PDB file of C-alpha atoms in Angstrom:
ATOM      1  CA  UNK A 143       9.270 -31.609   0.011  1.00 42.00           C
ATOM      2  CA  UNK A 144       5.537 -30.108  -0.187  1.00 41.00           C
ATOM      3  CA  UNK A 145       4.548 -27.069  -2.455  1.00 42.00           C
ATOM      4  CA  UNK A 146       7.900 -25.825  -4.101  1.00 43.00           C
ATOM      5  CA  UNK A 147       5.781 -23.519  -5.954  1.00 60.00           C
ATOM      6  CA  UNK A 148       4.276 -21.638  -3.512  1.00 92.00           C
ATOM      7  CA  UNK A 149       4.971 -17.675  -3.599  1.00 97.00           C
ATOM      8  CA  UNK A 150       5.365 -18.207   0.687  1.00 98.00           C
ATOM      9  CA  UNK A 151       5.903 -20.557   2.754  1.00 98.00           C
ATOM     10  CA  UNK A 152       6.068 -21.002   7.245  1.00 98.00           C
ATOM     11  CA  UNK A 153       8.801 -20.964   9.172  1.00 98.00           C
ATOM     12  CA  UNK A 154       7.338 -24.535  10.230  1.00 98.00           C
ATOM     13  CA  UNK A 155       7.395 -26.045   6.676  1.00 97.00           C
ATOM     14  CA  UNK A 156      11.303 -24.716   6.544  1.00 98.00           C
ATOM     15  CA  UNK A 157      12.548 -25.948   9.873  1.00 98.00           C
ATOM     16  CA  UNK A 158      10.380 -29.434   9.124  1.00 98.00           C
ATOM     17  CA  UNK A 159      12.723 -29.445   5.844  1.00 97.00           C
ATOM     18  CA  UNK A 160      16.140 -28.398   7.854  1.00 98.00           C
ATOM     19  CA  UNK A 161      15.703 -30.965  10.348  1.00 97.00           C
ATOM     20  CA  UNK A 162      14.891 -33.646   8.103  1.00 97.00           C
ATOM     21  CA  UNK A 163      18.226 -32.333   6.382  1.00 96.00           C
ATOM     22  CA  UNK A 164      16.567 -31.944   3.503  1.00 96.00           C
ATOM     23  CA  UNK A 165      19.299 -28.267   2.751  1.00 96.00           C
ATOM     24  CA  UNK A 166      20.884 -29.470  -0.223  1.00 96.00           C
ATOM     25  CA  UNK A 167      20.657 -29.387  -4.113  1.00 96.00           C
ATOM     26  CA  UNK A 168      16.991 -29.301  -4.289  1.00 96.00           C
ATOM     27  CA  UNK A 169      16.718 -27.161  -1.631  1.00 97.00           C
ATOM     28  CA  UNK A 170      18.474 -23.687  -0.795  1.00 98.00           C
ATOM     29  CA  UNK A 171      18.448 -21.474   1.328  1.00 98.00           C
ATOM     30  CA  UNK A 172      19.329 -18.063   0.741  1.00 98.00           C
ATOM     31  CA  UNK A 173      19.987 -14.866   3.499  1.00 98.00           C
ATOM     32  CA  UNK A 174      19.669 -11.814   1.417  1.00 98.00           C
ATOM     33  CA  UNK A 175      19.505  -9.333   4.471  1.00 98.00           C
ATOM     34  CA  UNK A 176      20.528  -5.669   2.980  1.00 94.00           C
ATOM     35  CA  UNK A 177      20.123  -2.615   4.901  1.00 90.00           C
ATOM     36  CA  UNK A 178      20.399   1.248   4.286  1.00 85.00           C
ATOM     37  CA  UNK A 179      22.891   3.102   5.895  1.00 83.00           C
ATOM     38  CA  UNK A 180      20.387   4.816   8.168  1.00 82.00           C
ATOM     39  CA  UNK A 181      20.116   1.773   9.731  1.00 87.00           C
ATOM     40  CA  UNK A 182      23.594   1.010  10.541  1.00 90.00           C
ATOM     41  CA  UNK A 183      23.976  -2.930  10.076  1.00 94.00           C
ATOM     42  CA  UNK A 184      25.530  -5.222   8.265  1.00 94.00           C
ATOM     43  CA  UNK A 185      24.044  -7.885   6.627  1.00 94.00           C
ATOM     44  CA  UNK A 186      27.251 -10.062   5.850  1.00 96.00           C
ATOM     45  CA  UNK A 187      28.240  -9.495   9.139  1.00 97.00           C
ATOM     46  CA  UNK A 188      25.537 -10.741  10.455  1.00 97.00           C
ATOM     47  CA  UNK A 189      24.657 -13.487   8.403  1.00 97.00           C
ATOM     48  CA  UNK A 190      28.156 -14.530   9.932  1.00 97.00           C
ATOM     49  CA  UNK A 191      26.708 -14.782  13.374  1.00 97.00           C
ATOM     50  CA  UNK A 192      23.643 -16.422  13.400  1.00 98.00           C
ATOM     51  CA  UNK A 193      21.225 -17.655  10.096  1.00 98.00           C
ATOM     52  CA  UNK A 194      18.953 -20.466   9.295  1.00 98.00           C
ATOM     53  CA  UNK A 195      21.183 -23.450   9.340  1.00 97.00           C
ATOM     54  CA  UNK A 196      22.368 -24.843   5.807  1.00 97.00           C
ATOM     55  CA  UNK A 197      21.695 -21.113   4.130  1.00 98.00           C
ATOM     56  CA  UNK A 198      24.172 -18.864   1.923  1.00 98.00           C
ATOM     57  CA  UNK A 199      24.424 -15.336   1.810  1.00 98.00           C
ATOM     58  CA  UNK A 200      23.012 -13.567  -1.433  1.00 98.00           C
ATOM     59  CA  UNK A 201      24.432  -9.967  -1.885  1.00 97.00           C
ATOM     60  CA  UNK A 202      22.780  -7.643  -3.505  1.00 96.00           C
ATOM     61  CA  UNK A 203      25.408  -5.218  -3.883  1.00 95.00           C
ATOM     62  CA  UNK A 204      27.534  -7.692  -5.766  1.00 96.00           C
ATOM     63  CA  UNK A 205      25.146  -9.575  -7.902  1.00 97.00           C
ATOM     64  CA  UNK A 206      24.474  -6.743 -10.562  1.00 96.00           C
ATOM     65  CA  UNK A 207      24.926  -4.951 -14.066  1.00 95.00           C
ATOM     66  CA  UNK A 208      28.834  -3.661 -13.226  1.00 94.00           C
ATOM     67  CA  UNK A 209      28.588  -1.637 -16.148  1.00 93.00           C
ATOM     68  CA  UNK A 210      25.699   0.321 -14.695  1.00 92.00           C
ATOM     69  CA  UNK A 211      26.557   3.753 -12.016  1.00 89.00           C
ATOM     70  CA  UNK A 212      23.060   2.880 -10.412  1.00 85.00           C
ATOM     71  CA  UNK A 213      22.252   0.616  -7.362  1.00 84.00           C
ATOM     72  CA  UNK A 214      21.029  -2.896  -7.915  1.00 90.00           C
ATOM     73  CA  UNK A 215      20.913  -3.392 -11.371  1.00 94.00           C
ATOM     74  CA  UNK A 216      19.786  -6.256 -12.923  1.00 96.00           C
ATOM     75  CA  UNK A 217      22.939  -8.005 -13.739  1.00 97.00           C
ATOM     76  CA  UNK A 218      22.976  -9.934 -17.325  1.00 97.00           C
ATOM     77  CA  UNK A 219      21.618 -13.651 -17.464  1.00 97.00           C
ATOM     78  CA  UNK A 220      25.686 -14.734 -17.528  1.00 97.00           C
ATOM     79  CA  UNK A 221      26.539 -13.229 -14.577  1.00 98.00           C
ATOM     80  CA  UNK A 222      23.222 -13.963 -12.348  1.00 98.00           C
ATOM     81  CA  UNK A 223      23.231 -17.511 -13.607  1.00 98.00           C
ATOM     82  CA  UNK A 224      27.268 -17.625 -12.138  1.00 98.00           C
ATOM     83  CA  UNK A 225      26.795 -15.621  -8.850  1.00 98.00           C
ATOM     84  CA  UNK A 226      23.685 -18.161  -7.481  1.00 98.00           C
ATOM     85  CA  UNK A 227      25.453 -21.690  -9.577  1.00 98.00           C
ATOM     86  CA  UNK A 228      28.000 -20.698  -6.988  1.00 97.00           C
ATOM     87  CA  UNK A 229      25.487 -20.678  -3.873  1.00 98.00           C
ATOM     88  CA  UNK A 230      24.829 -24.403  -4.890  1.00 97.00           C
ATOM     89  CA  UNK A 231      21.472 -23.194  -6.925  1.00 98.00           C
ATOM     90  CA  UNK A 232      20.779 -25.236  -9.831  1.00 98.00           C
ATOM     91  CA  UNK A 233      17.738 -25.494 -12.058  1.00 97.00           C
ATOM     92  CA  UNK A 234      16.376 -28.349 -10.447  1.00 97.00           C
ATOM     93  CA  UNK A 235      16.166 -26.599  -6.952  1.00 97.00           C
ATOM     94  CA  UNK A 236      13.177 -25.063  -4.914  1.00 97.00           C
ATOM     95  CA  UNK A 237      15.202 -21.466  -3.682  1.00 98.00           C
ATOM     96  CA  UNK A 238      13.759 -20.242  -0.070  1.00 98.00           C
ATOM     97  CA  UNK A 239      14.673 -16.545   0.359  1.00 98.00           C
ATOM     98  CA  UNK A 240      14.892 -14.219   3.655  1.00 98.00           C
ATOM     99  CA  UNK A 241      16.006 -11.270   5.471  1.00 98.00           C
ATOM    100  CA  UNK A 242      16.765 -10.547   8.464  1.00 97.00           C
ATOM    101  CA  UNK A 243      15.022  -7.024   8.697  1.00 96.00           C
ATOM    102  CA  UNK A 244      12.769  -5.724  11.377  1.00 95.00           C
ATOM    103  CA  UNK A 245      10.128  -5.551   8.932  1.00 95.00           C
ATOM    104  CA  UNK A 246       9.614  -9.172   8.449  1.00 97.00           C
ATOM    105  CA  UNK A 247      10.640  -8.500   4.758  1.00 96.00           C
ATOM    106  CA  UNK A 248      12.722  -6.046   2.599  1.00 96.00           C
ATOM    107  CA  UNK A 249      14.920  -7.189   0.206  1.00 96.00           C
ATOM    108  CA  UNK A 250      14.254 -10.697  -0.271  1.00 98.00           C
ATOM    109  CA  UNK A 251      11.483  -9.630  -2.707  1.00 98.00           C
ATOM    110  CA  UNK A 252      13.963  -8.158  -4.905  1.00 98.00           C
ATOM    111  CA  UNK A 253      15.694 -11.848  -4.896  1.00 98.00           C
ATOM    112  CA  UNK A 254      12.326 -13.655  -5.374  1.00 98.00           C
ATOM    113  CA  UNK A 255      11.922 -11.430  -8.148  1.00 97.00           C
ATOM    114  CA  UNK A 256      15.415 -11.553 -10.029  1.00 98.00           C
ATOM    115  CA  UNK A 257      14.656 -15.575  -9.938  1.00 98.00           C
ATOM    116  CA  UNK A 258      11.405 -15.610 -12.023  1.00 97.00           C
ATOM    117  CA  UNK A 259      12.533 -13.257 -14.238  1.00 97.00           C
ATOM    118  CA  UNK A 260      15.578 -15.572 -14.997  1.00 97.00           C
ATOM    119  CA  UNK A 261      13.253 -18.334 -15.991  1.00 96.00           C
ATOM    120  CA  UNK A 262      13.209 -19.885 -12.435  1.00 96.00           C
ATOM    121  CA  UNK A 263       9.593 -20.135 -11.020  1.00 95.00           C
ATOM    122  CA  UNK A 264      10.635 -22.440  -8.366  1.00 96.00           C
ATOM    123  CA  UNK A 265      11.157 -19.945  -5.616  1.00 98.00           C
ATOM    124  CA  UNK A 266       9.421 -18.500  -2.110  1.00 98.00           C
ATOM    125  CA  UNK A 267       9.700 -16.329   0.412  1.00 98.00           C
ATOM    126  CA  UNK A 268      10.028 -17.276   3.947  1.00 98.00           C
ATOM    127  CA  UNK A 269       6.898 -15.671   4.856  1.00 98.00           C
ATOM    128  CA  UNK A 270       8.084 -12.951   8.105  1.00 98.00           C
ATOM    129  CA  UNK A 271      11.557 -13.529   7.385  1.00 98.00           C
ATOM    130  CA  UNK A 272      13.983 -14.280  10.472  1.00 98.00           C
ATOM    131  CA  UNK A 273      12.039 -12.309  12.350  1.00 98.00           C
ATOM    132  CA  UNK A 274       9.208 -14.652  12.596  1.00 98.00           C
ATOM    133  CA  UNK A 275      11.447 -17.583  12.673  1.00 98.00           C
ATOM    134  CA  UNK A 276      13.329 -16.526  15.809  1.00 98.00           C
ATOM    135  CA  UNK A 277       9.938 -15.664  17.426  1.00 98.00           C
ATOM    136  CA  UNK A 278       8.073 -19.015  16.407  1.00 98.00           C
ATOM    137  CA  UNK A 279      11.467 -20.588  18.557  1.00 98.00           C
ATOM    138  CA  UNK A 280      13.239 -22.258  15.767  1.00 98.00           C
ATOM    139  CA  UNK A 281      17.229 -22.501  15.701  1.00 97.00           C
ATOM    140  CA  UNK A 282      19.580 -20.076  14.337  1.00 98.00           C
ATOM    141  CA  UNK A 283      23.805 -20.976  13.942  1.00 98.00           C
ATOM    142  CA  UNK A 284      26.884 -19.003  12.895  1.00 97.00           C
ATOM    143  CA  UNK A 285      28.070 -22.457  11.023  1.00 95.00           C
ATOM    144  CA  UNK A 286      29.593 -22.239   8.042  1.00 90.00           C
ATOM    145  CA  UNK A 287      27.856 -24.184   4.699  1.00 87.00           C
ATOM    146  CA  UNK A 288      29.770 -24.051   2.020  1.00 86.00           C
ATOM    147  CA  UNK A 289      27.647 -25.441  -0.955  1.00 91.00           C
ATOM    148  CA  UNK A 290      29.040 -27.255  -4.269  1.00 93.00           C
ATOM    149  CA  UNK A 291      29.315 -25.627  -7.136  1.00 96.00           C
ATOM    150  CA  UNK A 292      25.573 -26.169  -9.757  1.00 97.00           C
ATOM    151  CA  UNK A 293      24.854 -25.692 -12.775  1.00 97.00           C
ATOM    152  CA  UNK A 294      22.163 -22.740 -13.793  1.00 98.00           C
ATOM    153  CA  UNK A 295      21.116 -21.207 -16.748  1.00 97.00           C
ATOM    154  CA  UNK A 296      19.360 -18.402 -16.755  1.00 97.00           C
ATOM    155  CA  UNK A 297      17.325 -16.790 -19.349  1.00 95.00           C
ATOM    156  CA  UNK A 298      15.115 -13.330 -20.058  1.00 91.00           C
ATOM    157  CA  UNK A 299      11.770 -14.904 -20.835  1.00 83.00           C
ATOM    158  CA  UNK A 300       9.971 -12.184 -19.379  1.00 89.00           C
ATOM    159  CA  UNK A 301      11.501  -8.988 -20.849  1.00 91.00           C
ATOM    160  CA  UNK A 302       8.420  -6.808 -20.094  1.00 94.00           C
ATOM    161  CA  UNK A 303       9.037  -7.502 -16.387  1.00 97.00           C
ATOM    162  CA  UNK A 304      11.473  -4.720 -16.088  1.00 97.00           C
ATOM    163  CA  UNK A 305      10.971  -1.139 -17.215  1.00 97.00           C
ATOM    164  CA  UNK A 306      13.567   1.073 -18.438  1.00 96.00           C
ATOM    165  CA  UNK A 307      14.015   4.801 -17.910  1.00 96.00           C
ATOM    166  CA  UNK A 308      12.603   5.026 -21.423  1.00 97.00           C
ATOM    167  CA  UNK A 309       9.892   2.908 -21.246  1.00 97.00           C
ATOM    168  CA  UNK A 310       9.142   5.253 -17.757  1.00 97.00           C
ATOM    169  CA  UNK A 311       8.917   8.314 -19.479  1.00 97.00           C
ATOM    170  CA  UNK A 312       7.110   7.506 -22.633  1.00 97.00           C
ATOM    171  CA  UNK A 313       4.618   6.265 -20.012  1.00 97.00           C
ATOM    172  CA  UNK A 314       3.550   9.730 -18.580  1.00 95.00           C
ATOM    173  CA  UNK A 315       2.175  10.536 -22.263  1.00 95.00           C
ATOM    174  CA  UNK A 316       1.133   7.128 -22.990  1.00 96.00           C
ATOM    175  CA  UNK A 317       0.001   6.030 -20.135  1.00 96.00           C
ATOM    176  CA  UNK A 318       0.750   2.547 -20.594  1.00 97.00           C
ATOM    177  CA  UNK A 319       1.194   0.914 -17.355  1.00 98.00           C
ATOM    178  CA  UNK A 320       0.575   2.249 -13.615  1.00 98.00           C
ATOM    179  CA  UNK A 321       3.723   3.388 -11.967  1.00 97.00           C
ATOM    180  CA  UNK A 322       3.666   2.323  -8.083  1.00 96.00           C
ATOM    181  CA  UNK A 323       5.726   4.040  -5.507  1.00 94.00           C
ATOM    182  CA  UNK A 324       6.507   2.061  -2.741  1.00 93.00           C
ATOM    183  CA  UNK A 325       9.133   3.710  -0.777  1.00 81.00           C
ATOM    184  CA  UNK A 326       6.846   6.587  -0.110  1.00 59.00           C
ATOM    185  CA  UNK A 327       5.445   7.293   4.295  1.00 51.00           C
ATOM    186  CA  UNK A 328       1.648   6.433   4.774  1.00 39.00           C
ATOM    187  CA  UNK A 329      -0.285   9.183   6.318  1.00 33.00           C
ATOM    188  CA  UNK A 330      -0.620  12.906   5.145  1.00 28.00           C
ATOM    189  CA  UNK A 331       2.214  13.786   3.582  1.00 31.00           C
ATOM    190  CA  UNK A 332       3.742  11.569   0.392  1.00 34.00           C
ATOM    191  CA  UNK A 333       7.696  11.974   0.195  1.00 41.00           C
ATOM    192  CA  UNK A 334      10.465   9.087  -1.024  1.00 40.00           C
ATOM    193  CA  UNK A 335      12.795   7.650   1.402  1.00 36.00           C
ATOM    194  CA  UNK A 336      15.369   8.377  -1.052  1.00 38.00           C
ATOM    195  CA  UNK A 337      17.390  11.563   0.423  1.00 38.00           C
ATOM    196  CA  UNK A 338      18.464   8.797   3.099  1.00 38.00           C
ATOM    197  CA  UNK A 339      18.723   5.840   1.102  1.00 45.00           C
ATOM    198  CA  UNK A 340      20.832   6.966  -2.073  1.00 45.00           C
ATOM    199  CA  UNK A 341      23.862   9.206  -2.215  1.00 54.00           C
ATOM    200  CA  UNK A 342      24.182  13.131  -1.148  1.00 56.00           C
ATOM    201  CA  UNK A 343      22.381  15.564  -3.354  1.00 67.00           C
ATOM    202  CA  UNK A 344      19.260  13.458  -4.219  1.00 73.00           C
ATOM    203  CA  UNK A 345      16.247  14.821  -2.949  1.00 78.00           C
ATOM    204  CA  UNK A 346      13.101  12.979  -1.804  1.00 78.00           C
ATOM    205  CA  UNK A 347       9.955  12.926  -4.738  1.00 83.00           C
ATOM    206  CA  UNK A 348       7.996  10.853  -7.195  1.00 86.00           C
ATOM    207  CA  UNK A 349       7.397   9.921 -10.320  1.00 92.00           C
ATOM    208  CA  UNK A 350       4.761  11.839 -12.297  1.00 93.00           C
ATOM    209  CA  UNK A 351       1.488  10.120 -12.343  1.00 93.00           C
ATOM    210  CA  UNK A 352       2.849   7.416  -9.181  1.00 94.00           C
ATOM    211  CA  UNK A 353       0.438   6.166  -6.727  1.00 94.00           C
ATOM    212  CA  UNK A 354       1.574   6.077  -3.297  1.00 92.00           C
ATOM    213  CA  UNK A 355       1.675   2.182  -1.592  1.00 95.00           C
ATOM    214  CA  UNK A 356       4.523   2.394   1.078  1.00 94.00           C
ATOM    215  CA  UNK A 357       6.108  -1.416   0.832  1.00 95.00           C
ATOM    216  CA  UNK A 358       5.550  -2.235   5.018  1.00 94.00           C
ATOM    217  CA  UNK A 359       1.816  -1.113   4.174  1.00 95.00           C
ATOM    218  CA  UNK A 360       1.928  -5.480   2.489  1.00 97.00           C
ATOM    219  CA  UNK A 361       2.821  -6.218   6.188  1.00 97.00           C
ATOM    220  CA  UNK A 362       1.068  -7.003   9.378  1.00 97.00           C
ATOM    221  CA  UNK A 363       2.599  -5.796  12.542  1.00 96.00           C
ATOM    222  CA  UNK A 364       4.593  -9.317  12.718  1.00 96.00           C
ATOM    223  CA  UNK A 365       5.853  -8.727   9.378  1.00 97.00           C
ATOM    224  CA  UNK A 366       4.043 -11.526   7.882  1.00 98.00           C
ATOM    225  CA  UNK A 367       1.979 -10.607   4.743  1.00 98.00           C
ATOM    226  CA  UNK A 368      -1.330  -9.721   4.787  1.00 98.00           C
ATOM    227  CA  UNK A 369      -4.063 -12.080   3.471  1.00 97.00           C
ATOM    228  CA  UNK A 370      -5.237 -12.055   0.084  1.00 97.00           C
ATOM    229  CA  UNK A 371      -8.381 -10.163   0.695  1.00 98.00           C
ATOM    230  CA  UNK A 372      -6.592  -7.372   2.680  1.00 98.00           C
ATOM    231  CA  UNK A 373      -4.180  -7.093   0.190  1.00 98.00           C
ATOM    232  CA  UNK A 374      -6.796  -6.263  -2.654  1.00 98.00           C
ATOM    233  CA  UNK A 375      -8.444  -4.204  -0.121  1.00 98.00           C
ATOM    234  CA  UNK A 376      -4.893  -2.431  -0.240  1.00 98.00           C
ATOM    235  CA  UNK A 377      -4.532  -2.107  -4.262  1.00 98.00           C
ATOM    236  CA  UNK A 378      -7.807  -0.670  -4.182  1.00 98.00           C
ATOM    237  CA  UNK A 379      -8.110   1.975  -1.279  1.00 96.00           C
ATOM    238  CA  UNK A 380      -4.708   3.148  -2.926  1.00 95.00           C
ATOM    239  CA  UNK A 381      -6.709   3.285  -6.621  1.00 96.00           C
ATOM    240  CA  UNK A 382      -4.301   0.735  -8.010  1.00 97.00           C
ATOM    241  CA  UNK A 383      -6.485  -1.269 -10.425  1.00 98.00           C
ATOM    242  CA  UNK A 384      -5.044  -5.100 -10.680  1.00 98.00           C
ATOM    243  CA  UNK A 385      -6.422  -5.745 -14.086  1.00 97.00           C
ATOM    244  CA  UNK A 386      -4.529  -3.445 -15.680  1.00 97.00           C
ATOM    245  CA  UNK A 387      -0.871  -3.525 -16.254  1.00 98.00           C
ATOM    246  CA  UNK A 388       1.272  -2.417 -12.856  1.00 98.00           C
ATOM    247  CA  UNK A 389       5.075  -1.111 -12.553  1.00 98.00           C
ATOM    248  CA  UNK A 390       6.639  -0.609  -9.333  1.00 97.00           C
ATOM    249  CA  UNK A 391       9.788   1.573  -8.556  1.00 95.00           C
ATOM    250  CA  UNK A 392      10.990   2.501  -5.122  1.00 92.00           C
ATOM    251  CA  UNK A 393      14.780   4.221  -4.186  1.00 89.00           C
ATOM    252  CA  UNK A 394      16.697   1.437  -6.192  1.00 90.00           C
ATOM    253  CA  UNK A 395      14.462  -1.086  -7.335  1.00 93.00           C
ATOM    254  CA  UNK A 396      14.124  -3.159  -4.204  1.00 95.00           C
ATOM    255  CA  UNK A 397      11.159  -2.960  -2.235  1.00 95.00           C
ATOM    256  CA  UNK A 398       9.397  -2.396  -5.621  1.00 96.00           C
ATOM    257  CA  UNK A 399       9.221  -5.916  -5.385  1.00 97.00           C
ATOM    258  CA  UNK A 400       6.795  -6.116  -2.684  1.00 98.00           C
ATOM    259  CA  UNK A 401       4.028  -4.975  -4.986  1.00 98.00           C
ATOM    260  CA  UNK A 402       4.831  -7.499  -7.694  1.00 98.00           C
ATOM    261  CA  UNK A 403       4.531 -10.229  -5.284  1.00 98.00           C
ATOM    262  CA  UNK A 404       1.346  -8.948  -3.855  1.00 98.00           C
ATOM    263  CA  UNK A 405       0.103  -8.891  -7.081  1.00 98.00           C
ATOM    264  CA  UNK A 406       0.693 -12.785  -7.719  1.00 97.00           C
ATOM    265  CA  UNK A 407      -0.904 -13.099  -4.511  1.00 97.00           C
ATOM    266  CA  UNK A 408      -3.922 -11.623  -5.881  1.00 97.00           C
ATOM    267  CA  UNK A 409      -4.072 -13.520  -8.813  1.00 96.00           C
ATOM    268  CA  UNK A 410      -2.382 -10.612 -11.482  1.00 96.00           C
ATOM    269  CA  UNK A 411       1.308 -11.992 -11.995  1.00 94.00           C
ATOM    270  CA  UNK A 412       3.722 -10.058 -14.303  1.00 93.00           C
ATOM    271  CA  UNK A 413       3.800  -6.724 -12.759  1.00 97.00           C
ATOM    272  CA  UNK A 414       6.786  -4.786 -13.759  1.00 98.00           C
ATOM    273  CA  UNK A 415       9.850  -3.249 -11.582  1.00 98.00           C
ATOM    274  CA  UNK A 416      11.364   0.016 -12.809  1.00 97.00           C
ATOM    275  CA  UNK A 417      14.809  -1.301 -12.204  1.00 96.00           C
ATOM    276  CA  UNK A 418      16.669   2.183 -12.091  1.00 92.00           C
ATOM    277  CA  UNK A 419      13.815   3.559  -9.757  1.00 93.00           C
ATOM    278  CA  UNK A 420      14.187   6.735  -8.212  1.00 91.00           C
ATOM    279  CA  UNK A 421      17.711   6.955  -8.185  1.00 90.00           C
ATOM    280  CA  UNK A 422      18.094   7.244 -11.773  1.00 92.00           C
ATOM    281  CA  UNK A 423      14.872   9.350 -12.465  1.00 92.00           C
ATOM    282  CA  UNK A 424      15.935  12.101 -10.146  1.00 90.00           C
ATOM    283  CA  UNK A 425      19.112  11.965 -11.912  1.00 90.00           C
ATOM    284  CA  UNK A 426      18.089  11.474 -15.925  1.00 89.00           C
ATOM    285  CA  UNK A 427      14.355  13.078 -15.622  1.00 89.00           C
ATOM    286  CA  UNK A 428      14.102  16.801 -17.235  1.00 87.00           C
ATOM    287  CA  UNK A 429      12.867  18.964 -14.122  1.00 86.00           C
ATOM    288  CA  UNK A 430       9.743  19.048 -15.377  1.00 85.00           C
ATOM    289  CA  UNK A 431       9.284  15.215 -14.289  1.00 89.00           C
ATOM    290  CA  UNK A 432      10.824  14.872 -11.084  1.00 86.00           C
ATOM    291  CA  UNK A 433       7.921  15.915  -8.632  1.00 82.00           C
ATOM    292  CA  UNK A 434       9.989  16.683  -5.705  1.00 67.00           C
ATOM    293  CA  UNK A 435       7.712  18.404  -3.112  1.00 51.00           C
ATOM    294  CA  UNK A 436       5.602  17.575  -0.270  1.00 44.00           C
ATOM    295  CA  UNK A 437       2.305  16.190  -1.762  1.00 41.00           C
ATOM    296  CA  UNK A 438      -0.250  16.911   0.195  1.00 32.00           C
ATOM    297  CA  UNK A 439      -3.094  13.771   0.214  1.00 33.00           C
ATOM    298  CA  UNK A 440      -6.198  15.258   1.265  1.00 26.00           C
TER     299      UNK A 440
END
């Protein structure tokens, strides 16, 4: 079935695996298109009308900590290893993620991500997403596939993965880790995406301390990521050092994701996702810590 463990892999390698109907137990599909409201679609919806043939549909908004008022928690090992045993995932299979985004990528880096930190390594992201598989020509359908129920266990080997509000601000004294903001605009100004993403009443800001790497800045213009030398040119004209220790937080925990997988691109694996991300900082941070004007990057 070729490289299961690569971090990405071509629409060509995929469709050379669907029509040799190789969908199945060892291999899975998964849509995990997500959008914010500003953008006014539906991912369900329409993962209903047209996906990559033999896929399931991984929700974001349903496969989380219930217990927790944030967005996109990190459910416990129980409930994540029940939510993708019922997409057909079992430990034994090589998990291709997408979405269906104009960016090429958006949330299935949050997906690839909730996979390795549940002990399964053997998952990749379809590099450009369905974007780039509709251009390249191959086949979409708005069949159904159910999948049989698998078996997966899922365990926290990597605790230090994930970083808690806590472990966020101790860091501002300690200095610890590097946060990375990656919901943030390129250009002159530095604001969060948040105001439109969250809920009413939660302004746009950073973290104390954050550097600024918006998560489309991983992306070429056909929403395919960007070489391994351009990305390290990336991590450094944005002073983010790769040999030492990296967090990334966005409005929810989501695109933070990017940056951990453009780290294991570059050869620094392990970099951490503040799982409550903005959302909760904004709401838990003492004023002092929620930096909530323009910055000015001159």
């Amino acid at each position: 079935m070729g490289a299961p463990s690569q971090v990405l892999v071509s629409a060509k390698w995929l469709s050379d695996m669907v029509k040799r109907n190789l969908v199945g137990p060892r291999l899975r599909i998964l849509d995990t298109s997500w959008y914010l409201p500003m953008m006014k679609r539906d991912g369900r919806k329409e993962f209903a009308q047209a996906h990559i043939a033999g896929a399931s549909f991984f929700d974001i908004d349903e496969c989380v900590d219930p217990a927790s008022k944030f967005d996109h928690t990190l459910p416990s090992p129980d409930i994540f290893a029940d939510y993708v045993g019922n997409l057909g995932v079992g430990n034994n299979s090589h998990v291709v993620v997408y979405d269906a985004s104009d960016f090429g990528s958006f949330t299935c880096t949050r997906v690839w991500w909730m996979f390795r930190f549940f002990g399964h390594s053997n998952v990749s992201v379809l590099n450009g997403g369905l974007r780039n598989w509709v251009r390249e020509g191959h086949p979409v359908t708005a069949a159904h596939s159910r999948q049989e129920w698998a078996r997966f266990t899922a365990t926290r080997n990597h605790p230090s993965w994930v970083k808690s509000f806590e472990d966020v601000t101790r860091n501002i004294r300690e200095q610890e880790f590097q946060v990375v903001d990656l919901c943030g605009s390129s250009g002159v100004v530095w604001r969060s995406h948040t105001d439109a993403l969250l809920s009413p009443g939660v302004q746009s800001g950073h973290i104390p301390g954050s550097k600024c790497m918006p998560f489309f800045g991983f992306l070429d213009d056909e929403g395919m990521f960007l070489s391994t030398e351009k990305l390290k040119q990336f991590f450094e004209m944005s002073q983010v050092d790769l040999k030492k220790p990296l967090c990334g937080s966005c409005g929810s925990g989501v695109t933070a994701c990017h940056m951990v997988l453009a780290a294991h691109l570059c050869g620094a694996p392990g970099a951490s996702v503040y799982d409550g991300s903005w959302y909760e900082w904004f709401t838990k941070a003492p004023p002092e810590h929620v930096v909530s004007q323009v910055k000015s990057q001159l």
